[in-house]
CSV table of C-alpha atoms in Angstrom, one decimal:
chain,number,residue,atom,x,y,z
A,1,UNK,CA,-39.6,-23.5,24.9
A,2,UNK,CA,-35.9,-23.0,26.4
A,3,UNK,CA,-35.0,-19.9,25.2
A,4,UNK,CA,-31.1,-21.3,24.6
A,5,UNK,CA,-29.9,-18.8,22.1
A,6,UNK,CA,-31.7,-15.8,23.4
A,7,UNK,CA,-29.8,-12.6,22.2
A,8,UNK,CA,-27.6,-15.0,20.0
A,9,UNK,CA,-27.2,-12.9,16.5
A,10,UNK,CA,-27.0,-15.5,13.4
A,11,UNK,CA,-26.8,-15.5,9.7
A,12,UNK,CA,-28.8,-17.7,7.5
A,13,UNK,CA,-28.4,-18.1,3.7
A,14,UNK,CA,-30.7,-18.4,1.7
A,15,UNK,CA,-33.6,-17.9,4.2
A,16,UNK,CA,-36.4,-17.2,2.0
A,17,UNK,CA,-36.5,-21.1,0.9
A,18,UNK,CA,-38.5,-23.9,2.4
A,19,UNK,CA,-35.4,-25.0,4.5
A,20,UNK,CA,-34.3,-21.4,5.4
A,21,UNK,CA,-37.7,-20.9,6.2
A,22,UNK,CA,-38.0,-23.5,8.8
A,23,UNK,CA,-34.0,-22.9,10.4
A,24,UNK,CA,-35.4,-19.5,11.1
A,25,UNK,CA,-38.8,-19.5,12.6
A,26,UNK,CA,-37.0,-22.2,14.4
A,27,UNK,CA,-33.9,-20.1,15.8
A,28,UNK,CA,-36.0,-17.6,16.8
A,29,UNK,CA,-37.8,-19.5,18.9
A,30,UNK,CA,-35.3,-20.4,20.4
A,31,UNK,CA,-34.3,-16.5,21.5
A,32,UNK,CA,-32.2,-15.8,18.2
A,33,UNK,CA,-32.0,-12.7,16.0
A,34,UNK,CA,-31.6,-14.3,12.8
A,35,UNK,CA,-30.0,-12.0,9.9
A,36,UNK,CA,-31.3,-13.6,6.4
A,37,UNK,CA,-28.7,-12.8,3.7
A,38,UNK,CA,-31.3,-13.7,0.6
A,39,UNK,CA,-31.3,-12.8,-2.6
A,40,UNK,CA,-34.3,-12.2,-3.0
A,41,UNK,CA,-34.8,-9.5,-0.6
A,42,UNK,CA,-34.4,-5.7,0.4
A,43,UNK,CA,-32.7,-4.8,3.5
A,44,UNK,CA,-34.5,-3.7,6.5
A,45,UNK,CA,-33.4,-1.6,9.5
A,46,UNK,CA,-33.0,-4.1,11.9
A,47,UNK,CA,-31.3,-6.0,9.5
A,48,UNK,CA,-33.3,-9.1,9.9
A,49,UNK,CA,-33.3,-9.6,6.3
A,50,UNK,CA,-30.0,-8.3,3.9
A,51,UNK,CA,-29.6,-8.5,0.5
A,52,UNK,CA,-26.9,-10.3,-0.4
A,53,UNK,CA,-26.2,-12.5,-3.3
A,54,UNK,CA,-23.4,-15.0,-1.9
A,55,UNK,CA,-22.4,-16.1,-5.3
A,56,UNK,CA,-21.0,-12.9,-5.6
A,57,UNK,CA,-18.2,-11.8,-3.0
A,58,UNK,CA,-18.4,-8.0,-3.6
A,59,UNK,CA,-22.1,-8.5,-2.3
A,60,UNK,CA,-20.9,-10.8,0.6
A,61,UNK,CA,-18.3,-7.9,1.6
A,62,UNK,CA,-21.3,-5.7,1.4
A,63,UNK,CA,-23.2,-7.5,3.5
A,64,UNK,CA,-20.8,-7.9,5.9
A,65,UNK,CA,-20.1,-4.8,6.2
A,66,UNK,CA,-23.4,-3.7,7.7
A,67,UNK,CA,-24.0,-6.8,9.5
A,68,UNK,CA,-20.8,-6.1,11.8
A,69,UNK,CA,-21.3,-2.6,11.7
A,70,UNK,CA,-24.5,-3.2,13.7
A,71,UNK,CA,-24.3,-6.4,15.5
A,72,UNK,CA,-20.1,-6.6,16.3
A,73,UNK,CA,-20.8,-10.3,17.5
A,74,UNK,CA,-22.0,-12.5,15.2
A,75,UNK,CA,-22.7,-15.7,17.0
A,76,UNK,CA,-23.5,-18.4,13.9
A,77,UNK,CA,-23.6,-19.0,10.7
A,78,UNK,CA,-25.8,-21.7,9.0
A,79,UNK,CA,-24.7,-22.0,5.2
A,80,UNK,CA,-27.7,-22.8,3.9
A,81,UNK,CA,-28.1,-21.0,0.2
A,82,UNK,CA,-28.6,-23.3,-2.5
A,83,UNK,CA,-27.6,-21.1,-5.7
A,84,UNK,CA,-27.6,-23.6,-9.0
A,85,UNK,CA,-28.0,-22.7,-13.1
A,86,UNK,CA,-30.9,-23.1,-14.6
A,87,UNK,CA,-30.2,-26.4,-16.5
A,88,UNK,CA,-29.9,-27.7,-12.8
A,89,UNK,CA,-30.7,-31.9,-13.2
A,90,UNK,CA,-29.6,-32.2,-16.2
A,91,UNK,CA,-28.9,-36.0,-17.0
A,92,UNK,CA,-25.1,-36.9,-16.3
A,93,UNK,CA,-24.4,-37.1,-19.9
A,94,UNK,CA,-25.9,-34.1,-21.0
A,95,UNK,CA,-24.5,-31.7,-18.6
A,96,UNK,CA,-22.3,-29.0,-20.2
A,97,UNK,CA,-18.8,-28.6,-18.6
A,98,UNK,CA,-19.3,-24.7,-18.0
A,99,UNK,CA,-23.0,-25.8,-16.5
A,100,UNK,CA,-21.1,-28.5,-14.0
A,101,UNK,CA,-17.9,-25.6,-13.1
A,102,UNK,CA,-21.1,-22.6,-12.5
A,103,UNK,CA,-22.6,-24.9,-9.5
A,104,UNK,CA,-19.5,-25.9,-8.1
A,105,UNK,CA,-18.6,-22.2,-8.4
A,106,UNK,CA,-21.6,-20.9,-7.0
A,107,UNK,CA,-22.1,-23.3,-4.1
A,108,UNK,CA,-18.8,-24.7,-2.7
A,109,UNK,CA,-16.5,-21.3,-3.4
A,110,UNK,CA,-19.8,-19.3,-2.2
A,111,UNK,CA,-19.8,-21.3,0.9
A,112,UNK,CA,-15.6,-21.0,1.4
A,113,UNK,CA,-16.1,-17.0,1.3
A,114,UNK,CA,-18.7,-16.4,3.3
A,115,UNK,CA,-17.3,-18.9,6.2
A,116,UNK,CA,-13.9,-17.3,6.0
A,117,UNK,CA,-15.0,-13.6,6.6
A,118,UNK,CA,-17.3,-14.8,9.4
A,119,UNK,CA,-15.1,-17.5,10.9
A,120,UNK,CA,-12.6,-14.9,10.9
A,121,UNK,CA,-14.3,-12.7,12.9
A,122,UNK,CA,-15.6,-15.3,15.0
A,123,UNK,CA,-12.1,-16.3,16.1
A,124,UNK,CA,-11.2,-12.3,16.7
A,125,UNK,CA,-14.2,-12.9,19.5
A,126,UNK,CA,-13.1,-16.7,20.5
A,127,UNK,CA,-16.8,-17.6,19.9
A,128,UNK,CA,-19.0,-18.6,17.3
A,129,UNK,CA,-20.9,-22.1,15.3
A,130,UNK,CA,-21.2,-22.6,11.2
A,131,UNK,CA,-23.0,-25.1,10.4
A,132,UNK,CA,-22.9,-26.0,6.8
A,133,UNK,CA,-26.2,-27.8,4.7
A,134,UNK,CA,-24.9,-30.9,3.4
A,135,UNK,CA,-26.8,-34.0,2.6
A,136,UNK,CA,-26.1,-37.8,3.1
A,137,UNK,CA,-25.8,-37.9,-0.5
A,138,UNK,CA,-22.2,-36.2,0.6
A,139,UNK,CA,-21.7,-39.4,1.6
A,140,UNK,CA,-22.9,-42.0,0.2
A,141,UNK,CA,-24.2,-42.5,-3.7
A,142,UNK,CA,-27.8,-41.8,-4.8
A,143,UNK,CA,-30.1,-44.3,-5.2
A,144,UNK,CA,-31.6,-43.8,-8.7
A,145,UNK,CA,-34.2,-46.0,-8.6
A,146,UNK,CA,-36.1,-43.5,-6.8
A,147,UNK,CA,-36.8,-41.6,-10.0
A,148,UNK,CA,-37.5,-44.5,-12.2
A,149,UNK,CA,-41.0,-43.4,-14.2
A,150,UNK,CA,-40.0,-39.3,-13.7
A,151,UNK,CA,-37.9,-37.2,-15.8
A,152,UNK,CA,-36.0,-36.3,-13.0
A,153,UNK,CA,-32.7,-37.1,-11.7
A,154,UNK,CA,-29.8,-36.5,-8.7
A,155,UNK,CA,-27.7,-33.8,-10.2
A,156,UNK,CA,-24.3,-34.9,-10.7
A,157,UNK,CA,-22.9,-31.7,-9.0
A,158,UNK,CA,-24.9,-32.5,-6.2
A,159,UNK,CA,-22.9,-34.9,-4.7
A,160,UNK,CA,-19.3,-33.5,-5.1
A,161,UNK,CA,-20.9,-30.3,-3.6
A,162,UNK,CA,-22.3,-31.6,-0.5
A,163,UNK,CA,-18.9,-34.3,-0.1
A,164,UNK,CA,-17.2,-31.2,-0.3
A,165,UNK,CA,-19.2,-29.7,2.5
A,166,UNK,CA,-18.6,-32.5,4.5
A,167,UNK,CA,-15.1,-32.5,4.4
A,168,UNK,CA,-14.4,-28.6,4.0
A,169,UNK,CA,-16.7,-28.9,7.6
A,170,UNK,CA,-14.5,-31.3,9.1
A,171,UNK,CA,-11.6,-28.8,8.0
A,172,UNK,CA,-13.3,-25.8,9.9
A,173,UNK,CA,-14.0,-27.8,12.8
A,174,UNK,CA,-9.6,-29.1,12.9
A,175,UNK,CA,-8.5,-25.6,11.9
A,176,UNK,CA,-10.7,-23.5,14.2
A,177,UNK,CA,-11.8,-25.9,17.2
A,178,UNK,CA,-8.8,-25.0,19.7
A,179,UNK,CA,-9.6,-21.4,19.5
């Protein structure tokens, strides 16, 4: 396989999830060092995996701190964290308001923090790719009949959270392509 981002240093969200998972084993084998910033996990010394829990910015500052400290270029950043309460798909008519503001919390201002330190600094180095996990539910509306005969459903957040990555993307890419 090409080795296209060999040396390339990269921060993944969430990597400890089945998506995260896969954009990992699959960036390095490609010739990445991937940095996992995961909840779920203790840091190591080569900081291939840092604790960091992006719905909180003090951590993400943390986190930061020893990512650049060891690794001044930081070539990408793939959103990828998927923080969401616990009453998650919760039927559109039972969802409690502080429920529906936590997720929209947690994910869109989680992903807006994160991608402003980094794109920050990737600026400061005129180099550097986000990519933000979105879905084409972003775009267009869920088709319900899928879960006909389940008890589940498409979250209601869901949607506004990935549109919102769509078009906070499409922001980045205006506000930060000519550099």
């Amino acid at each position: 396989m090409n080795k296209r981002l060999n040396k390339k240093v990269i921060i993944v969200t969430g990597g400890n999830g089945l998506l995260g998972k896969s954009i990992i084993q699959r960036l390095n084998k490609e010739g990445a060092f991937c940095i996992n910033f995961e909840i779920n996990t203790e840091t190591n010394v080569d900081l291939s995996k840092v604790n960091c829990d992006i719905t909180d910015n003090i951590s993400i500052d943390k986190a930061l701190k020893i990512v650049f400290s060891k690794y001044p270029k930081v070539d990408g950043l793939v959103n990828n964290a998927y923080p969401r309460t616990k009453d998650w798909g919760t039927k559109f008519g039972e969802i409690e308001l502080n429920s529906w503001k936590q997720n929209i919390d947690w994910q869109l201002n989680s992903y807006f923090y994160i991608t402003q330190k980094v794109a920050v600094h990737m600026a400061e180095q005129k180099s550097g790719s986000i990519i933000n996990m979105s879905s084409i539910y972003g775009v267009v509306g869920p088709d319900f009949s899928v879960y006909n005969g389940t008890s589940m459903t498409m979250p209601a957040a869901y949607s506004v959270i990935k549109g919102g990555l769509i078009n906070f993307t499409r922001y980045l890419a205006s506000y930060f392509g000519p550099q």
